[in-house]
Coordinates of C-alpha atoms in Angstrom, one line a residue:
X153 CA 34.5 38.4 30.0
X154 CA 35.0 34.9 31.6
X155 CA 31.7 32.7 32.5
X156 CA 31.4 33.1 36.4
X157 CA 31.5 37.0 35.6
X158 CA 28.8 36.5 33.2
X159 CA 26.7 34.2 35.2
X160 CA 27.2 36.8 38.5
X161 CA 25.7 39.6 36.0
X162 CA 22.8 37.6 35.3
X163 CA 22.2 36.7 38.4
X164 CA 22.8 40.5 39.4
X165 CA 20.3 41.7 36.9
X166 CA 17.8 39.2 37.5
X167 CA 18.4 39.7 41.5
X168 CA 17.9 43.7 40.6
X169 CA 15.0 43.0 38.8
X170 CA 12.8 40.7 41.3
X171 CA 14.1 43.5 44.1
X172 CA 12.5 46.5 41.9
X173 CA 9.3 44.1 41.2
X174 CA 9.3 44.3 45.3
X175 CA 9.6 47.9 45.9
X176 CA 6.7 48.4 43.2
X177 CA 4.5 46.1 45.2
X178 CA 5.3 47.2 48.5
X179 CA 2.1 48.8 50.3
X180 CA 2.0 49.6 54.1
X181 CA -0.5 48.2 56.2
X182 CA -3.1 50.7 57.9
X183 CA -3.7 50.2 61.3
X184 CA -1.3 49.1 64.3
X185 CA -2.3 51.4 67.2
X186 CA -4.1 54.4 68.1
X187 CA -3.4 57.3 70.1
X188 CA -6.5 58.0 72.8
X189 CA -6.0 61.7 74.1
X190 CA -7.4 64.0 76.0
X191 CA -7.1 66.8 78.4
X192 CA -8.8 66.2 82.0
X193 CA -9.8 68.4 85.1
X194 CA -11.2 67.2 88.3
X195 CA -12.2 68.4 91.7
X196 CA -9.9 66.1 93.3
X197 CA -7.2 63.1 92.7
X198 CA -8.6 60.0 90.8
X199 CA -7.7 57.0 89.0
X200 CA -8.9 57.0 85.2
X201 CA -9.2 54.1 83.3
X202 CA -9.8 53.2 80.1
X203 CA -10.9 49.6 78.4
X204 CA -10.9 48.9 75.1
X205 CA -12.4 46.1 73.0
X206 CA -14.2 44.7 69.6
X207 CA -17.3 43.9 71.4
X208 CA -17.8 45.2 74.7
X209 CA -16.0 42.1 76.2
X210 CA -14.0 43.5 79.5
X211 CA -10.6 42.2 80.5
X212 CA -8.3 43.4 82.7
X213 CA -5.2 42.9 80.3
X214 CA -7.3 45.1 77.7
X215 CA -7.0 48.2 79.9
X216 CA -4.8 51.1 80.9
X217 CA -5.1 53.1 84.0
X218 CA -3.4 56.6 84.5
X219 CA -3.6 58.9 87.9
X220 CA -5.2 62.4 87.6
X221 CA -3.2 64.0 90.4
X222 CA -3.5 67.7 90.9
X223 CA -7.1 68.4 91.6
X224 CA -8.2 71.9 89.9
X225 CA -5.8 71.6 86.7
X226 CA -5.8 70.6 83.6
X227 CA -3.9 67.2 82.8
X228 CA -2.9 65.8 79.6
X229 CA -3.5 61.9 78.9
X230 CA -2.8 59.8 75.9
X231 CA -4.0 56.1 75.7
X232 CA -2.4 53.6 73.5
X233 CA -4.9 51.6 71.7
X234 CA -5.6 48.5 69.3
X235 CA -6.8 49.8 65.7
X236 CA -8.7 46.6 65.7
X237 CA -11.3 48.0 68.7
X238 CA -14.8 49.3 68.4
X239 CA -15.5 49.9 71.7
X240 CA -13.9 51.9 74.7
X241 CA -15.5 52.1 78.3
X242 CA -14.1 55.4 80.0
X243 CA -13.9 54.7 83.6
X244 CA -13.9 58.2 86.1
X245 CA -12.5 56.8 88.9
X246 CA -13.9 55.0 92.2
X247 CA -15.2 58.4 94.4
X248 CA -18.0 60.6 93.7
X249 CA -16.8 63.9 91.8
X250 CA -16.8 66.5 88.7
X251 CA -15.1 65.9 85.6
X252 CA -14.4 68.3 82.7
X253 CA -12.8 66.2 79.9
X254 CA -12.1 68.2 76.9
X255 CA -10.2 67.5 73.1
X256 CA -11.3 64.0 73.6
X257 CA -9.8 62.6 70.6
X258 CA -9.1 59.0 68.6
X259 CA -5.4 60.0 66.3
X260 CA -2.4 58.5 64.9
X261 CA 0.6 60.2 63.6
X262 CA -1.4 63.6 62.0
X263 CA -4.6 61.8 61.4
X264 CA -7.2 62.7 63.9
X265 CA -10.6 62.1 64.5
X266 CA -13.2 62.7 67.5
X267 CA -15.8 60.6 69.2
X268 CA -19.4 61.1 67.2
X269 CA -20.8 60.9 70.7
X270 CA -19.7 63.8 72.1
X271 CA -22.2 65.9 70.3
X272 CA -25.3 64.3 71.6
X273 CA -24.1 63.4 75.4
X274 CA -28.1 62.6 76.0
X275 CA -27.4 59.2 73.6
X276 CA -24.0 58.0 76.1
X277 CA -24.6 54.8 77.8
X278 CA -23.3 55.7 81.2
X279 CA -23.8 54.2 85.1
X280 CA -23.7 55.9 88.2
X281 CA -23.3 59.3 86.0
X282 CA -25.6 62.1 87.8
X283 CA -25.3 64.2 84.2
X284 CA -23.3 65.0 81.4
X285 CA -23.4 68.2 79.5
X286 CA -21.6 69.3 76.8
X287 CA -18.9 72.5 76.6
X288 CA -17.2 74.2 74.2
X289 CA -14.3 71.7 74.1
X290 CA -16.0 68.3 75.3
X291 CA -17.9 67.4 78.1
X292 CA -19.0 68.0 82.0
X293 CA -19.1 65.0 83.8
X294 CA -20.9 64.3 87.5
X295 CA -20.4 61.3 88.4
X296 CA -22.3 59.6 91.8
X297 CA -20.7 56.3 92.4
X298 CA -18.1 54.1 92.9
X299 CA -17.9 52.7 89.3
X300 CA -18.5 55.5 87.0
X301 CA -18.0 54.6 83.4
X302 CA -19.0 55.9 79.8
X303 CA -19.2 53.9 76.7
X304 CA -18.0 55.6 73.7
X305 CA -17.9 54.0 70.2
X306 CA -14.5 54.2 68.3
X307 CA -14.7 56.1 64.8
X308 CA -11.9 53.7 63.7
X309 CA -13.8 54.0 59.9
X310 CA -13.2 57.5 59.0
X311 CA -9.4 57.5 60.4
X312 CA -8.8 54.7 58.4
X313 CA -10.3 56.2 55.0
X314 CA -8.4 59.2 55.6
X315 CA -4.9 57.6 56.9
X316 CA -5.2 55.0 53.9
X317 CA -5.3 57.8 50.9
X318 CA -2.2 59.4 52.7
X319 CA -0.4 56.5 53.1
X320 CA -1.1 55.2 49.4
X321 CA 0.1 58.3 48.2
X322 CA 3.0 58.0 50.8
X323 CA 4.1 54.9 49.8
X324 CA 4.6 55.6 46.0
X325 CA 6.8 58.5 47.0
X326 CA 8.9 55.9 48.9
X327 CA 9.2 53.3 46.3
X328 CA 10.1 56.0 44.0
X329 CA 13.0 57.2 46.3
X330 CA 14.0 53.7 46.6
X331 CA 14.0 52.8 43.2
X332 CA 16.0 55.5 42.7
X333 CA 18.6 54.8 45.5
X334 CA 18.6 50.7 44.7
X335 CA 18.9 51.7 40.9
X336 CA 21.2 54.6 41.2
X337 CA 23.4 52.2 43.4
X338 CA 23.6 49.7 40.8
X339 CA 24.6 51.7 37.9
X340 CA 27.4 53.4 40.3
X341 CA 28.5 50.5 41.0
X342 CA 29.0 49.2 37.4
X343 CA 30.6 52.5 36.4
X344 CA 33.1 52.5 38.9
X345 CA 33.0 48.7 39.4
X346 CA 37.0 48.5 39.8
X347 CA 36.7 50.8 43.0
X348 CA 33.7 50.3 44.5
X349 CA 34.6 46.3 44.6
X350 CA 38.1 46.3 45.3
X351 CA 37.7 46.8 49.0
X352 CA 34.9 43.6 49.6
X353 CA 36.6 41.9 47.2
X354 CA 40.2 41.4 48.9
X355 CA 37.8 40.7 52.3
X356 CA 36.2 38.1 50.5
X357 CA 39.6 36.7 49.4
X358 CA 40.9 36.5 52.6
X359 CA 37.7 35.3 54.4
X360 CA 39.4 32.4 55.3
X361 CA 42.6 34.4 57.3
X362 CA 40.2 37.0 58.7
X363 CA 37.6 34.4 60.8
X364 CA 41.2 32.6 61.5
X365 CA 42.8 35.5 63.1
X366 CA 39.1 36.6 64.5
X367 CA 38.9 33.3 66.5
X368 CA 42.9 33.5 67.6
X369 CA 41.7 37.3 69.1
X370 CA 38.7 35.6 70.8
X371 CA 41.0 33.3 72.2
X372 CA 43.9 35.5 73.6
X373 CA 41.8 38.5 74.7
X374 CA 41.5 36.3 77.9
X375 CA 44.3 34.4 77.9
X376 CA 45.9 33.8 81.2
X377 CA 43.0 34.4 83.5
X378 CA 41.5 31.6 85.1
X379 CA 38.1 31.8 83.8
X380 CA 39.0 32.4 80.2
X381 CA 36.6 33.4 77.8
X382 CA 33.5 33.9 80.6
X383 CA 34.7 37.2 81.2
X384 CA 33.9 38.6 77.9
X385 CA 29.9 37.8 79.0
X386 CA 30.5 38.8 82.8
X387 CA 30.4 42.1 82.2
X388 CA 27.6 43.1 79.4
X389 CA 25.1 40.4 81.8
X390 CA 26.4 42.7 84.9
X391 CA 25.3 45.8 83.1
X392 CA 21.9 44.0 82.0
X393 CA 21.4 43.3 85.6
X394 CA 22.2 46.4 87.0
X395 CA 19.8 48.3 84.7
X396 CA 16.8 45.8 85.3
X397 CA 17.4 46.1 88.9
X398 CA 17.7 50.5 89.0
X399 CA 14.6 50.6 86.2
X400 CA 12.7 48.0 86.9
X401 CA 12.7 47.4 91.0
X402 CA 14.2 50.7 92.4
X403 CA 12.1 53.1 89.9
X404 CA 9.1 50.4 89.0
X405 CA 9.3 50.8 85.4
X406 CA 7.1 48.0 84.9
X407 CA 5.6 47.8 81.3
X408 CA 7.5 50.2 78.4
X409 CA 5.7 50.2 75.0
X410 CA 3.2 47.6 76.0
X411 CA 6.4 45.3 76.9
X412 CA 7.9 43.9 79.6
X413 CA 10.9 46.1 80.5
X414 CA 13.6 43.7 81.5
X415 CA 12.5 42.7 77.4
X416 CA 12.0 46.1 76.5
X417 CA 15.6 46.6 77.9
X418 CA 17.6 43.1 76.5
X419 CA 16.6 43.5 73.0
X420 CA 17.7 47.0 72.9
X421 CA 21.3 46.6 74.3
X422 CA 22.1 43.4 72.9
X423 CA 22.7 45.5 69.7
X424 CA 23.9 48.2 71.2
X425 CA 26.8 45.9 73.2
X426 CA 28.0 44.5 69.7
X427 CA 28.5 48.2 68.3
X428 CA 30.3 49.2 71.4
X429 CA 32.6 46.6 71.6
X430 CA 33.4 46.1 67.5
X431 CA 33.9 50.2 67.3
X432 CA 36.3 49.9 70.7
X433 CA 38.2 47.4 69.5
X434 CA 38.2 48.1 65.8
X435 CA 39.5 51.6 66.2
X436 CA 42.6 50.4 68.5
X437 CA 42.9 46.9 65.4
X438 CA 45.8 48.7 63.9
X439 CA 47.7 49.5 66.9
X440 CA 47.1 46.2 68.5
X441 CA 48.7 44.7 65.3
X442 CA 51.2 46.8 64.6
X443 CA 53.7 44.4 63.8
X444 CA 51.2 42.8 61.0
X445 CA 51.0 46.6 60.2
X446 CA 54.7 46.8 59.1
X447 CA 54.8 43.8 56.9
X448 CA 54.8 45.3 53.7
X449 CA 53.7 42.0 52.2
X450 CA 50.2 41.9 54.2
X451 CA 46.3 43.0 53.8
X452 CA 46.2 45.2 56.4
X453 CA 42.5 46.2 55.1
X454 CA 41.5 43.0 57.0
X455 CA 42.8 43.9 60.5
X456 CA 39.5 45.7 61.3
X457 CA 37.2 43.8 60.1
X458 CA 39.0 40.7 62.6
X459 CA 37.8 42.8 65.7
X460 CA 34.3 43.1 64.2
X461 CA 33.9 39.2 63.8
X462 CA 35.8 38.8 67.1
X463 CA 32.6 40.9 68.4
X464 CA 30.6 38.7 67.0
X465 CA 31.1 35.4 68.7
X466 CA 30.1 37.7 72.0
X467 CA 26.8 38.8 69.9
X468 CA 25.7 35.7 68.9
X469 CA 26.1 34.1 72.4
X470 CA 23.8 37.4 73.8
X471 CA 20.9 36.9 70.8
X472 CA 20.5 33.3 71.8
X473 CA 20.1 34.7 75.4
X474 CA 17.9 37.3 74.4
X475 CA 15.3 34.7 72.5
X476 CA 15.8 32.3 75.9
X477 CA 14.6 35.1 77.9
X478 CA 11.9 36.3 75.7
X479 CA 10.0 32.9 75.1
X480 CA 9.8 32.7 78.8
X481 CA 7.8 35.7 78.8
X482 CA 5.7 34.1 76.3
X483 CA 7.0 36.0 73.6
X484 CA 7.6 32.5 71.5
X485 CA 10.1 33.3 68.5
X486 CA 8.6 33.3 64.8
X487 CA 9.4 33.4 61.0
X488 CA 9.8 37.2 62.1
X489 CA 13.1 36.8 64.8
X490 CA 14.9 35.4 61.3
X491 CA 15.3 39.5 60.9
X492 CA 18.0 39.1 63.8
X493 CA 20.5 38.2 60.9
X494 CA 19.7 41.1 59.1
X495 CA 19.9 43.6 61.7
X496 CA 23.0 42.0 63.1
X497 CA 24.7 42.5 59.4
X498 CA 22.9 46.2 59.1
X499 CA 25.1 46.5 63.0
X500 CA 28.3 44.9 61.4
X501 CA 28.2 47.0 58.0
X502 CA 27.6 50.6 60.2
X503 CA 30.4 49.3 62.5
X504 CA 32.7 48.7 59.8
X505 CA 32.3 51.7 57.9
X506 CA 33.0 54.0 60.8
X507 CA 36.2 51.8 61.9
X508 CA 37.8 52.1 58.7
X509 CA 37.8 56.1 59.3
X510 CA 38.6 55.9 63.4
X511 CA 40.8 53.1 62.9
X512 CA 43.2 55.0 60.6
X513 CA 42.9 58.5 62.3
X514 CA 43.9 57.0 65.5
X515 CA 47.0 55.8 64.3
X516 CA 48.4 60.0 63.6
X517 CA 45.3 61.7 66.7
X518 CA 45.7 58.9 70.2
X519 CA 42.9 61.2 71.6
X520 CA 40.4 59.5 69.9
X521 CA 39.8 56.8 71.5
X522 CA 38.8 58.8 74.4
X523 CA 36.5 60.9 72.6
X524 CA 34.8 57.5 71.0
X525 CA 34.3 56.5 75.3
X526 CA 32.7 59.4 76.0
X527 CA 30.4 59.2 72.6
X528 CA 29.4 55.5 73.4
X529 CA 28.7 56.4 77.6
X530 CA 26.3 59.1 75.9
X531 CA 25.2 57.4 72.8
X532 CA 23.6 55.2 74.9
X533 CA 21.5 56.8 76.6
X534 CA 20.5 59.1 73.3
X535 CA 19.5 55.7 71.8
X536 CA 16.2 54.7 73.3
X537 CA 16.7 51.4 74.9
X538 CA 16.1 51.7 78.6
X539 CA 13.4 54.6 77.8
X540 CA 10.5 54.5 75.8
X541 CA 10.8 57.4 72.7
X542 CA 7.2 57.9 72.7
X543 CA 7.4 59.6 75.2
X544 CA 8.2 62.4 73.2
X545 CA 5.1 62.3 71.7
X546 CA 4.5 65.8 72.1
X547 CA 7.8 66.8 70.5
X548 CA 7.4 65.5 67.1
X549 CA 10.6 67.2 66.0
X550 CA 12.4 66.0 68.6
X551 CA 11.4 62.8 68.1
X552 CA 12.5 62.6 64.0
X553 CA 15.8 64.0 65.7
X554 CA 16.2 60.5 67.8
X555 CA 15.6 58.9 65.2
X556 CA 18.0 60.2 63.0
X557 CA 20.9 58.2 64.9
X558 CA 21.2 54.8 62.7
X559 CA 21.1 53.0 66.0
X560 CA 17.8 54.0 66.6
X561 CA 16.6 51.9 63.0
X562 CA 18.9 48.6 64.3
X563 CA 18.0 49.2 68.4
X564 CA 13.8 49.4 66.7
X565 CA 14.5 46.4 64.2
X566 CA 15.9 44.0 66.9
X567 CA 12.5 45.0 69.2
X568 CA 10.5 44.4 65.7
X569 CA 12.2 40.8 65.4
X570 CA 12.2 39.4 69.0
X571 CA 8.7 41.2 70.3
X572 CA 7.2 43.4 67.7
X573 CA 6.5 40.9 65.0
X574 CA 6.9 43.9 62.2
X575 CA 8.9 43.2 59.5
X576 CA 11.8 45.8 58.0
X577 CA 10.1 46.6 54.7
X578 CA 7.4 48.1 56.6
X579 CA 9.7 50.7 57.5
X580 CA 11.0 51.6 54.5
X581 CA 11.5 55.1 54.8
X582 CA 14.1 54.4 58.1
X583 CA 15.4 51.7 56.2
X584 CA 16.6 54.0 52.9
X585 CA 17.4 56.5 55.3
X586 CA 19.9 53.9 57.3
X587 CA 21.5 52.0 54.3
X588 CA 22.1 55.9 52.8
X589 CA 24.0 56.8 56.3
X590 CA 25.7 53.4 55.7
X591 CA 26.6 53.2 52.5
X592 CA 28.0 56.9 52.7
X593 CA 30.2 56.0 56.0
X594 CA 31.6 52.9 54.4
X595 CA 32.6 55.1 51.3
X596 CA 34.1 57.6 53.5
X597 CA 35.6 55.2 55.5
X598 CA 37.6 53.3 53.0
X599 CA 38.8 56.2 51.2
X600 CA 40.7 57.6 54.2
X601 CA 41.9 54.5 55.4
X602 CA 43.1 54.4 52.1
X603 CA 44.9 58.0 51.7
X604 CA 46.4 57.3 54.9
X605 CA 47.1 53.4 54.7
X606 CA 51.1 54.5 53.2
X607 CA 51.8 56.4 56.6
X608 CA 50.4 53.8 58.8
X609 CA 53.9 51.9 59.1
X610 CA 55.8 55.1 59.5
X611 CA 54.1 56.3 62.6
X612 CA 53.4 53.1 64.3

């Protein structure tokens, strides 16, 4: 065994080791937001709004409102709110009127707990409240003013104590499974070392032809119009446009998951355009160089991974756009918005693997670059990025189904590192579910590119 082999196992272990010594310390933080719900019916339409604080201190920005708009039924409601809150003022709209507000609950994820006060309505602190009586479910409400509010005390304690002994045992569960999967990865990839690596290494070998030819593609795709390169960011800004101006003016969007939504909306396709275009032009690499294809004397392997770093220069352009746009929102980028890189290779690894599989089936089935349109012009909109996915709150299994699309984990992780301030190890059970998905795709994907890569010349 030479030296740099023996100094990159070292390092290997030793990296192996310090990533195991992570997993083993990894604990998720309990809190984050709540889930305020409950089930209203009123003798007529009124505004309900909620404010929640540590201390009683009111502020406009530390409210919700929702409408209560059929009068005579029952109306679900579900409040978003701080885990770091003590208090929340329940506000029953502006008119005099009859309220019955019932499952009046504080919950997050299956944890659920309900508002101590409730039981003894006599010990509320109310105003301009005629009576309050308590039902089967919750509470009769008459209110006789114009600013009718209750105080209720959060029991943000016992949710914690009981989310906290879930989540501990949770969490060894998932550093288990990771262990496994990190460890398991590593000794597979020792074992069959000669395959596994022969793939990334000939890519790292001919890193320096691959950006070459990635640039030259940047360069022609445009060549011969008049405004060049610009019109590979016309049309993804277009788009951005168009969808701010349909969500956001023409249907009032406003705020989606406490955000902005022209930020809301950025962050989300701004991944999404990079796997569009790489997979697009990726699949059709092959084709396009078809004379490179025929020379029996060259990697072909590379050829798709060109269009992917050729995406790239477009990507990189957009994230600085994205950041622009965010910190003048006030949304200031942190040690956090380093996770772009991360994501961005999580984007470029998924993109790859599926390439390598469309890429060489396209070659002997032309259909399939149609069907890849019409799964991108729906993938889209299955991803959450111009909707919010909570919305499905009340679909839990519908929900995991979203999720199961590995956009969904990049999509979230780009929102995480340009709003959300939540790092990807707090996720850790989306991100061993992603890198599986990943890692399994790339395997698939280079073995039938390379069952098929002898025909390749033949048919084109």
């Amino acid at each position: 065994m030479g030296k740099k082999k023996k100094i990159l196992g070292v390092l290997g272990v030793v990296c192996l080791a310090l990533f195991n010594v992570l997993i083993l310390c990894h604990k998720t933080e309990v809190g984050g937001f709540y889930d305020l719900r409950m089930s209203v019916t009123a003798d007529q339409t009124q505004a309900i709004q909620i404010y929640y604080s540590a201390g009683r201190e009111l502020s406009e920005e530390n409210s919700m409102v929702q409408t209560y708009e059929t009068a005579g039924t029952i109306q679900e409601m579900s409040f978003s709110v701080p885990s770091n809150c003590n208090w929340i003022r329940l506000d029953l709209g502006d008119k005099p009127g009859t309220f019955e507000i019932e499952n009046l609950s504080l919950s997050y994820k299956k944890f659920q707990t309900v508002f101590s006060g409730t039981e003894n309505p006599e010990t509320l602190e109310t105003q301009q409240i005629s009576s309050v009586t308590k039902t089967e479910n919750g509470l009769a409400v008459v209110t006789d003013g114009t600013d009718p509010f209750i105080w209720l005390e959060m029991e943000s304690d016992s949710l914690y104590a009981s989310m906290e002994k879930s989540i501990q045992k949770k969490d060894w569960i998932l550093n288990l499974l990771m262990l496994l999967f990190v460890d398991g990865a590593a000794v597979f990839a020792v074992i069959f070392r000669k395959k596994v690596f022969v793939l990334p290494l000939e890519l790292w070998q001919n890193r320096a032809l691959i950006l070459n030819l990635a640039k030259n593609d940047f360069k022609t795709k445009y060549a011969g119009s008049y405004l060049g390169i610009f019109w590979a960011f016309v049309q993804p800004i277009v788009t951005i446009l168009v969808y701010w101006f349909v969500f956001s003016v023409g249907l009032k969007s406003g705020m989606v998951a406490n955000y902005p939504f022209v930020l809301y909306l950025v962050s989300g396709i701004v991944p999404w355009f990079f796997f569009q275009d790489a997979l697009n032009s990726g699949t059709n690499s092959l084709i396009e160089y078809n004379y490179l294809v025929k020379k029996v004397v060259f990697k072909i392997s590379i050829l798709p991974i060109v269009k992917i770093v050729s995406a790239l220069f477009v990507h990189a352009f957009f994230v600085v756009f994205s950041l622009i746009l965010c910190w003048l929102y006030g949304y200031t980028p942190g040690l956090h918005t380093i996770q772009i890189l991360y994501y961005s290779f999580c984007t470029f690894l998924l993109t790859l693997g599926l390439v390598y599989t469309t890429s060489a089936i396209v070659i002997f089935f032309r259909d399939l670059t149609q069907i890849i349109g019409i799964f991108l012009q729906v993938g889209v909109w299955l991803t959450p990025i111009m909707w919010d996915l909570n919305m499905l709150s009340n679909h839990p299994l519908l929900m995991k189904a979203f999720k199961l699309n590995p956009m969904y984990y990049i999509v979230s992780g780009y929102r995480d590192a340009m709003l959300g301030n939540v790092w990807f190890w707090e996720r850790w059970g989306w991100t061993l579910y992603f890198w599986v998905i990943t890692v399994v795709l790339f395997g698939v994907g280079t073995v039938i590119f390379k069952r098929l890569k002898p025909h390749f010349a033949d048919v084109l």
